[in-house]
């Protein structure tokens, strides 16, 4: 499976493509940062992020897009810009019918370091090690995009098992209700 | 001038087209609400909002797009969804090379009621009156989109005069610096 990981942002948007599967080796295909000038209007910056992501989708044809879930940050203005960048990335994926998943920063950190409270240096170290890279990816946004893609590859099976278990439980409940209804009919 | 006003949202996105000019009568061309199902994924909801807005841009060919500026709301999750909806609307406009302006809720209220702290009922009353509508636009999101477009039409000249004044001041400062430099050269 090929995952496009995106650490959304207007000033620096981390973007990475990773191949792999659950419990298997992961391989970095490409990683970069999309930058947009602070002087551009918000709409133009969003357009540049969207164009950049579209280009990556064309070139790398991922199976799924994983985006970092934005939380309220100290700076509300920055958080809004980040959320809007995440929104146009999700839109680009949805336009191509690609599934989009959001992962929280702590899920991403836990997936690659084992701790949801790991710092940036630890995330970069583990990303470099897990992908067998000769040098550490820079800046932090690039490393985060790689970590996000790895997180998606490794968390997906857990989520799928959960979804299957929920589907089985719902099916059992449905059968139970059907049996109850049939029993009531017999009594009537 | 024709303005497309958008009160962004995922559950209800108010959208309206108003014709007019500063200090002139304003006319409502169209108003509606784009709704997306709560059960859809975020990416699909953003796609539906984007498709809806693209359709309005095609049909009504506005000169400019005015969007309500999202502030941190009580519910962070809702604020993020609203910001992302605003982001895909701005992107759609930018893709067509249309200028995009953001107005705060208090700017919009002040433009149509005279008070930045007017309530929703007052905004709806004034929008109905200013546009000479037979019935009040519903829901509130539709009225807000109309108010936003009116706000843009009436605020634009104020902003333009400010921009002109700033440009004149910058030009004076530039000339002054040039004269100073020339004087220094003469002395040297």
Short mmCIF file of C-alpha atoms in Angstrom, two decimals:
data_model
loop_
_atom_site.label_atom_id
_atom_site.label_comp_id
_atom_site.label_asym_id
_atom_site.label_seq_id
_atom_site.Cartn_x
_atom_site.Cartn_y
_atom_site.Cartn_z
CA UNK A 1 0.00 0.00 0.00
CA UNK A 2 1.18 3.50 -0.86
CA UNK A 3 0.35 6.34 1.53
CA UNK A 4 0.63 10.08 0.95
CA UNK A 5 1.21 11.69 4.35
CA UNK A 6 0.60 15.40 4.79
CA UNK A 7 1.53 17.61 7.75
CA UNK A 8 -0.67 20.55 6.74
CA UNK A 9 0.44 24.17 6.90
CA UNK A 10 0.54 27.35 4.85
CA UNK A 11 4.13 28.43 5.53
CA UNK A 12 5.47 24.87 5.40
CA UNK A 13 3.33 21.88 4.39
CA UNK A 14 5.19 18.59 4.90
CA UNK A 15 4.42 15.99 2.24
CA UNK A 16 5.70 12.42 1.90
CA UNK A 17 5.00 9.15 0.11
CA UNK A 18 5.71 5.87 1.88
CA UNK A 19 5.20 2.28 0.65
CA UNK A 20 4.59 -0.55 3.08
CA UNK A 21 2.11 -2.72 4.91
CA UNK A 22 1.25 -3.63 8.50
CA UNK A 23 4.17 -5.34 10.24
CA UNK A 24 6.29 -5.00 7.13
CA UNK A 25 9.23 -2.80 6.19
CA UNK A 26 8.34 0.73 5.17
CA UNK A 27 10.07 2.54 2.30
CA UNK A 28 10.26 6.27 1.67
CA UNK A 29 9.40 7.09 -1.94
CA UNK A 30 9.56 10.88 -1.75
CA UNK A 31 9.49 13.66 0.82
CA UNK A 32 9.42 17.44 0.56
CA UNK A 33 7.89 20.61 1.91
CA UNK A 34 5.45 22.84 0.03
CA UNK A 35 6.04 26.47 0.98
CA UNK A 36 3.83 29.48 0.26
CA UNK A 37 4.85 33.13 0.68
CA UNK A 38 3.54 34.89 3.80
CA UNK A 39 2.77 37.95 1.63
CA UNK A 40 0.31 36.08 -0.59
CA UNK A 41 -3.39 36.27 0.22
CA UNK A 42 -4.91 33.32 2.10
CA UNK A 43 -6.82 32.20 -1.01
CA UNK A 44 -3.67 32.20 -3.16
CA UNK A 45 -1.70 30.33 -0.49
CA UNK A 46 -4.43 27.67 -0.32
CA UNK A 47 -4.33 27.43 -4.11
CA UNK A 48 -0.55 26.88 -4.06
CA UNK A 49 -0.88 24.15 -1.42
CA UNK A 50 -3.71 22.52 -3.42
CA UNK A 51 -1.71 22.67 -6.69
CA UNK A 52 1.32 21.18 -4.94
CA UNK A 53 -0.69 18.29 -3.52
CA UNK A 54 -2.45 17.64 -6.85
CA UNK A 55 0.99 17.39 -8.46
CA UNK A 56 2.09 14.81 -5.87
CA UNK A 57 -1.14 12.82 -6.35
CA UNK A 58 -0.49 12.79 -10.13
CA UNK A 59 3.12 11.75 -9.82
CA UNK A 60 2.93 9.19 -7.01
CA UNK A 61 -0.62 7.79 -7.28
CA UNK A 62 -1.09 6.89 -3.59
CA UNK A 63 -3.83 4.47 -2.44
CA UNK A 64 -4.77 6.64 0.53
CA UNK A 65 -4.09 10.10 1.95
CA UNK A 66 -3.26 10.52 5.66
CA UNK A 67 -3.47 14.02 7.13
CA UNK A 68 -2.49 15.27 10.56
CA UNK A 69 -5.58 16.25 12.53
CA UNK A 70 -5.37 19.89 13.53
CA UNK A 71 -6.14 20.83 17.10
CA UNK A 72 -6.61 24.25 18.58
CA UNK A 73 -3.13 25.67 18.91
CA UNK A 74 -1.93 28.58 21.03
CA UNK A 75 -2.29 30.85 18.04
CA UNK A 76 -5.89 30.67 16.77
CA UNK A 77 -4.98 32.40 13.49
CA UNK A 78 -2.29 29.80 12.73
CA UNK A 79 -4.64 26.96 13.70
CA UNK A 80 -7.26 28.25 11.25
CA UNK A 81 -4.73 28.48 8.41
CA UNK A 82 -3.50 24.97 9.18
CA UNK A 83 -7.07 23.65 9.27
CA UNK A 84 -7.78 25.30 5.92
CA UNK A 85 -4.64 23.80 4.38
CA UNK A 86 -5.76 20.37 5.70
CA UNK A 87 -9.17 21.04 4.16
CA UNK A 88 -7.87 21.67 0.65
CA UNK A 89 -5.65 18.57 0.87
CA UNK A 90 -8.66 16.44 1.90
CA UNK A 91 -10.64 17.99 -0.95
CA UNK A 92 -7.94 17.10 -3.52
CA UNK A 93 -8.02 13.47 -2.32
CA UNK A 94 -11.83 13.32 -2.28
CA UNK A 95 -11.95 14.68 -5.86
CA UNK A 96 -9.97 11.59 -6.94
CA UNK A 97 -12.09 9.23 -4.86
CA UNK A 98 -9.14 8.47 -2.56
CA UNK A 99 -9.84 7.57 1.07
CA UNK A 100 -8.70 10.22 3.55
CA UNK A 101 -7.76 9.48 7.16
CA UNK A 102 -6.85 11.92 9.91
CA UNK A 103 -4.41 11.02 12.66
CA UNK A 104 -3.71 13.06 15.78
CA UNK A 105 -0.14 14.17 16.56
CA UNK A 106 -0.06 11.83 19.57
CA UNK A 107 -1.18 8.85 17.47
CA UNK A 108 1.62 9.62 15.02
CA UNK A 109 4.25 9.96 17.76
CA UNK A 110 3.06 6.76 19.46
CA UNK A 111 3.19 4.85 16.16
CA UNK A 112 6.84 5.65 15.43
CA UNK A 113 8.38 6.11 18.92
CA UNK A 114 6.05 4.16 21.23
CA UNK A 115 5.19 7.33 23.15
CA UNK A 116 2.44 9.83 22.33
CA UNK A 117 4.48 12.52 24.05
CA UNK A 118 7.78 12.08 22.19
CA UNK A 119 9.55 15.26 21.07
CA UNK A 120 10.37 16.27 17.50
CA UNK A 121 13.99 15.03 17.70
CA UNK A 122 12.82 11.57 18.79
CA UNK A 123 10.27 11.41 15.94
CA UNK A 124 12.95 12.40 13.40
CA UNK A 125 15.39 9.81 14.81
CA UNK A 126 12.84 7.01 14.56
CA UNK A 127 11.61 8.02 11.11
CA UNK A 128 15.22 8.01 9.85
CA UNK A 129 15.82 4.57 11.44
CA UNK A 130 12.52 2.96 10.36
CA UNK A 131 12.92 4.08 6.76
CA UNK A 132 16.65 3.26 6.70
CA UNK A 133 17.53 6.77 5.50
CA UNK A 134 21.16 7.86 5.17
CA UNK A 135 20.39 11.32 6.56
CA UNK A 136 17.64 12.70 8.78
CA UNK A 137 14.78 14.32 6.84
CA UNK A 138 14.57 18.10 7.30
CA UNK A 139 12.73 20.28 8.24
CA UNK A 140 10.58 18.79 11.04
CA UNK A 141 7.50 19.13 8.80
CA UNK A 142 9.04 16.71 6.29
CA UNK A 143 9.85 14.19 9.05
CA UNK A 144 6.30 14.59 10.39
CA UNK A 145 4.79 13.83 6.98
CA UNK A 146 6.86 10.61 6.80
CA UNK A 147 5.86 9.68 10.38
CA UNK A 148 2.22 10.28 9.49
CA UNK A 149 2.41 7.91 6.51
CA UNK A 150 4.11 5.22 8.64
CA UNK A 151 1.48 5.73 11.35
CA UNK A 152 -1.23 5.16 8.77
CA UNK A 153 0.36 1.96 7.43
CA UNK A 154 0.82 0.49 10.89
CA UNK A 155 -2.45 1.64 12.44
CA UNK A 156 -4.70 0.66 9.51
CA UNK A 157 -4.90 -3.07 10.42
CA UNK A 158 -5.79 -2.23 14.04
CA UNK A 159 -8.57 0.01 12.81
CA UNK A 160 -9.76 -2.59 10.30
CA UNK A 161 -9.91 -5.28 13.00
CA UNK A 162 -11.92 -2.90 15.18
CA UNK A 163 -14.27 -2.13 12.29
CA UNK A 164 -14.71 -5.87 11.59
CA UNK A 165 -15.43 -6.57 15.26
CA UNK A 166 -18.01 -3.76 15.29
CA UNK A 167 -19.61 -5.08 12.11
CA UNK A 168 -19.79 -8.60 13.63
CA UNK A 169 -21.39 -7.19 16.81
CA UNK A 170 -23.93 -5.24 14.76
CA UNK A 171 -24.76 -8.38 12.74
CA UNK A 172 -25.28 -10.41 15.94
CA UNK A 173 -27.54 -7.67 17.34
CA UNK A 174 -29.51 -7.64 14.08
CA UNK A 175 -30.02 -11.43 14.17
CA UNK A 176 -31.03 -11.25 17.82
CA UNK A 177 -33.65 -8.60 17.06
CA UNK A 178 -34.92 -10.67 14.12
CA UNK A 179 -35.27 -13.74 16.37
CA UNK A 180 -37.13 -11.68 18.98
CA UNK A 181 -39.50 -10.33 16.32
CA UNK A 182 -40.11 -13.86 14.97
CA UNK A 183 -40.79 -15.14 18.52
CA UNK A 184 -43.32 -12.33 19.09
CA UNK A 185 -45.09 -13.16 15.82
CA UNK A 186 -45.34 -16.84 16.82
CA UNK A 187 -46.89 -15.82 20.16
CA UNK A 188 -49.41 -13.49 18.51
CA UNK B 1 -20.53 44.69 -9.13
CA UNK B 2 -21.71 41.17 -8.38
CA UNK B 3 -20.71 39.58 -5.07
CA UNK B 4 -20.97 35.95 -4.02
CA UNK B 5 -21.33 35.90 -0.23
CA UNK B 6 -20.62 32.72 1.69
CA UNK B 7 -21.34 31.96 5.35
CA UNK B 8 -19.16 28.84 5.51
CA UNK B 9 -20.20 25.63 7.24
CA UNK B 10 -20.39 21.87 6.72
CA UNK B 11 -23.91 21.23 8.01
CA UNK B 12 -25.30 24.43 6.49
CA UNK B 13 -23.29 26.69 4.20
CA UNK B 14 -25.17 29.90 3.40
CA UNK B 15 -24.58 31.17 -0.16
CA UNK B 16 -25.95 34.27 -1.88
CA UNK B 17 -25.40 36.49 -4.91
CA UNK B 18 -26.05 40.22 -4.63
CA UNK B 19 -25.67 42.95 -7.26
CA UNK B 20 -24.95 46.53 -6.30
CA UNK B 21 -22.41 49.25 -5.67
CA UNK B 22 -21.35 51.54 -2.84
CA UNK B 23 -24.19 53.85 -1.80
CA UNK B 24 -26.49 52.28 -4.37
CA UNK B 25 -29.45 49.94 -4.10
CA UNK B 26 -28.55 46.30 -3.61
CA UNK B 27 -30.43 43.47 -5.36
CA UNK B 28 -30.59 39.82 -4.36
CA UNK B 29 -29.95 37.56 -7.36
CA UNK B 30 -30.02 34.19 -5.59
CA UNK B 31 -29.76 32.76 -2.11
CA UNK B 32 -29.66 29.21 -0.78
CA UNK B 33 -28.00 26.88 1.70
CA UNK B 34 -25.64 24.03 0.76
CA UNK B 35 -26.12 21.14 3.19
CA UNK B 36 -23.93 18.09 3.63
CA UNK B 37 -24.87 14.94 5.59
CA UNK B 38 -23.35 14.62 9.08
CA UNK B 39 -22.68 10.92 8.35
CA UNK B 40 -20.38 11.66 5.40
CA UNK B 41 -16.64 11.78 5.99
CA UNK B 42 -15.05 15.22 6.38
CA UNK B 43 -13.35 14.93 2.97
CA UNK B 44 -16.62 14.07 1.21
CA UNK B 45 -18.44 16.91 2.99
CA UNK B 46 -15.75 19.37 1.86
CA UNK B 47 -16.08 18.00 -1.68
CA UNK B 48 -19.85 18.59 -1.62
CA UNK B 49 -19.40 22.16 -0.38
CA UNK B 50 -16.73 22.77 -3.06
CA UNK B 51 -18.91 21.30 -5.83
CA UNK B 52 -21.86 23.41 -4.68
CA UNK B 53 -19.80 26.60 -4.73
CA UNK B 54 -18.26 25.78 -8.13
CA UNK B 55 -21.78 25.38 -9.48
CA UNK B 56 -22.77 28.83 -8.14
CA UNK B 57 -19.61 30.38 -9.61
CA UNK B 58 -20.48 28.84 -12.99
CA UNK B 59 -24.08 29.96 -12.93
CA UNK B 60 -23.76 33.46 -11.46
CA UNK B 61 -20.25 34.57 -12.51
CA UNK B 62 -19.57 36.92 -9.56
CA UNK B 63 -16.80 39.57 -9.70
CA UNK B 64 -15.65 38.83 -6.17
CA UNK B 65 -16.20 36.29 -3.39
CA UNK B 66 -16.81 37.47 0.20
CA UNK B 67 -16.44 34.89 2.98
CA UNK B 68 -17.18 35.21 6.67
CA UNK B 69 -13.98 35.09 8.68
CA UNK B 70 -14.07 32.20 11.12
CA UNK B 71 -13.08 32.84 14.71
CA UNK B 72 -12.46 30.37 17.44
CA UNK B 73 -15.90 29.25 18.53
CA UNK B 74 -16.93 27.52 21.75
CA UNK B 75 -16.71 24.19 19.96
CA UNK B 76 -13.21 23.74 18.50
CA UNK B 77 -14.31 20.82 16.32
CA UNK B 78 -17.07 22.91 14.73
CA UNK B 79 -14.70 25.87 14.27
CA UNK B 80 -12.21 23.64 12.42
CA UNK B 81 -14.92 22.27 10.10
CA UNK B 82 -16.14 25.81 9.42
CA UNK B 83 -12.58 26.99 8.72
CA UNK B 84 -12.05 24.10 6.32
CA UNK B 85 -15.31 24.85 4.49
CA UNK B 86 -14.16 28.49 4.20
CA UNK B 87 -10.83 27.21 2.86
CA UNK B 88 -12.33 25.18 0.02
CA UNK B 89 -14.58 28.13 -0.93
CA UNK B 90 -11.55 30.45 -1.07
CA UNK B 91 -9.72 27.82 -3.14
CA UNK B 92 -12.57 27.59 -5.66
CA UNK B 93 -12.49 31.38 -6.10
CA UNK B 94 -8.69 31.50 -6.36
CA UNK B 95 -8.74 28.77 -9.05
CA UNK B 96 -10.84 31.14 -11.18
CA UNK B 97 -8.64 34.13 -10.41
CA UNK B 98 -11.44 35.83 -8.47
CA UNK B 99 -10.54 38.16 -5.60
CA UNK B 100 -11.50 36.80 -2.17
CA UNK B 101 -12.24 38.98 0.84
CA UNK B 102 -12.93 37.91 4.40
CA UNK B 103 -15.21 39.93 6.69
CA UNK B 104 -15.69 39.37 10.41
CA UNK B 105 -19.19 38.72 11.80
CA UNK B 106 -19.13 42.10 13.57
CA UNK B 107 -18.17 43.93 10.33
CA UNK B 108 -21.11 42.25 8.60
CA UNK B 109 -23.57 43.10 11.41
CA UNK B 110 -22.31 46.71 11.54
CA UNK B 111 -22.68 47.07 7.75
CA UNK B 112 -26.36 46.08 7.66
CA UNK B 113 -27.67 47.13 11.11
CA UNK B 114 -25.26 49.85 12.24
CA UNK B 115 -24.22 47.76 15.25
CA UNK B 116 -21.49 45.13 15.37
CA UNK B 117 -23.37 43.42 18.19
CA UNK B 118 -26.78 43.08 16.52
CA UNK B 119 -28.56 39.73 16.95
CA UNK B 120 -29.58 37.33 14.18
CA UNK B 121 -33.19 38.59 14.07
CA UNK B 122 -32.02 42.18 13.53
CA UNK B 123 -29.66 41.10 10.72
CA UNK B 124 -32.47 39.18 9.00
CA UNK B 125 -34.86 42.13 9.34
CA UNK B 126 -32.39 44.56 7.80
CA UNK B 127 -31.35 42.18 5.01
CA UNK B 128 -35.03 41.71 4.09
CA UNK B 129 -35.57 45.50 4.14
CA UNK B 130 -32.39 46.49 2.28
CA UNK B 131 -32.98 43.96 -0.49
CA UNK B 132 -36.72 44.71 -0.66
CA UNK B 133 -37.61 41.04 -0.24
CA UNK B 134 -41.25 39.97 0.16
CA UNK B 135 -40.35 37.39 2.81
CA UNK B 136 -37.44 37.04 5.23
CA UNK B 137 -34.67 34.71 3.97
CA UNK B 138 -34.37 31.47 5.97
CA UNK B 139 -32.46 29.86 7.58
CA UNK B 140 -30.17 32.35 9.37
CA UNK B 141 -27.21 31.08 7.29
CA UNK B 142 -28.95 32.26 4.09
CA UNK B 143 -29.62 35.71 5.63
CA UNK B 144 -25.98 35.85 6.79
CA UNK B 145 -24.70 35.11 3.27
CA UNK B 146 -26.82 37.98 1.89
CA UNK B 147 -25.63 40.30 4.69
CA UNK B 148 -22.04 39.35 3.91
CA UNK B 149 -22.43 40.26 0.23
CA UNK B 150 -24.05 43.61 1.14
CA UNK B 151 -21.25 44.25 3.65
CA UNK B 152 -18.72 43.66 0.91
CA UNK B 153 -20.43 46.02 -1.54
CA UNK B 154 -20.70 48.81 1.02
CA UNK B 155 -17.34 48.36 2.70
CA UNK B 156 -15.30 48.04 -0.50
CA UNK B 157 -15.13 51.81 -1.23
CA UNK B 158 -14.02 52.53 2.35
CA UNK B 159 -11.26 49.96 2.00
CA UNK B 160 -10.30 51.30 -1.43
CA UNK B 161 -10.07 54.88 -0.12
CA UNK B 162 -7.87 53.62 2.72
CA UNK B 163 -5.67 51.75 0.26
CA UNK B 164 -5.38 54.85 -1.95
CA UNK B 165 -4.46 57.01 1.06
CA UNK B 166 -1.82 54.47 2.08
CA UNK B 167 -0.44 54.36 -1.46
CA UNK B 168 -0.25 58.18 -1.55
CA UNK B 169 1.54 58.23 1.82
CA UNK B 170 4.01 55.59 0.62
CA UNK B 171 4.65 57.60 -2.56
CA UNK B 172 5.30 60.79 -0.54
CA UNK B 173 7.69 58.87 1.74
CA UNK B 174 9.49 57.47 -1.32
CA UNK B 175 9.90 60.96 -2.84
CA UNK B 176 11.10 62.34 0.49
CA UNK B 177 13.74 59.60 0.77
CA UNK B 178 14.83 60.24 -2.83
CA UNK B 179 15.23 63.99 -2.11
CA UNK B 180 17.24 63.21 1.03
CA UNK B 181 19.52 60.87 -0.94
CA UNK B 182 19.98 63.52 -3.66
CA UNK B 183 20.80 66.17 -1.02
CA UNK B 184 23.39 63.85 0.55
CA UNK B 185 24.99 63.24 -2.85
CA UNK B 186 25.22 67.00 -3.51
CA UNK B 187 26.93 67.51 -0.13
CA UNK B 188 29.41 64.65 -0.71
#
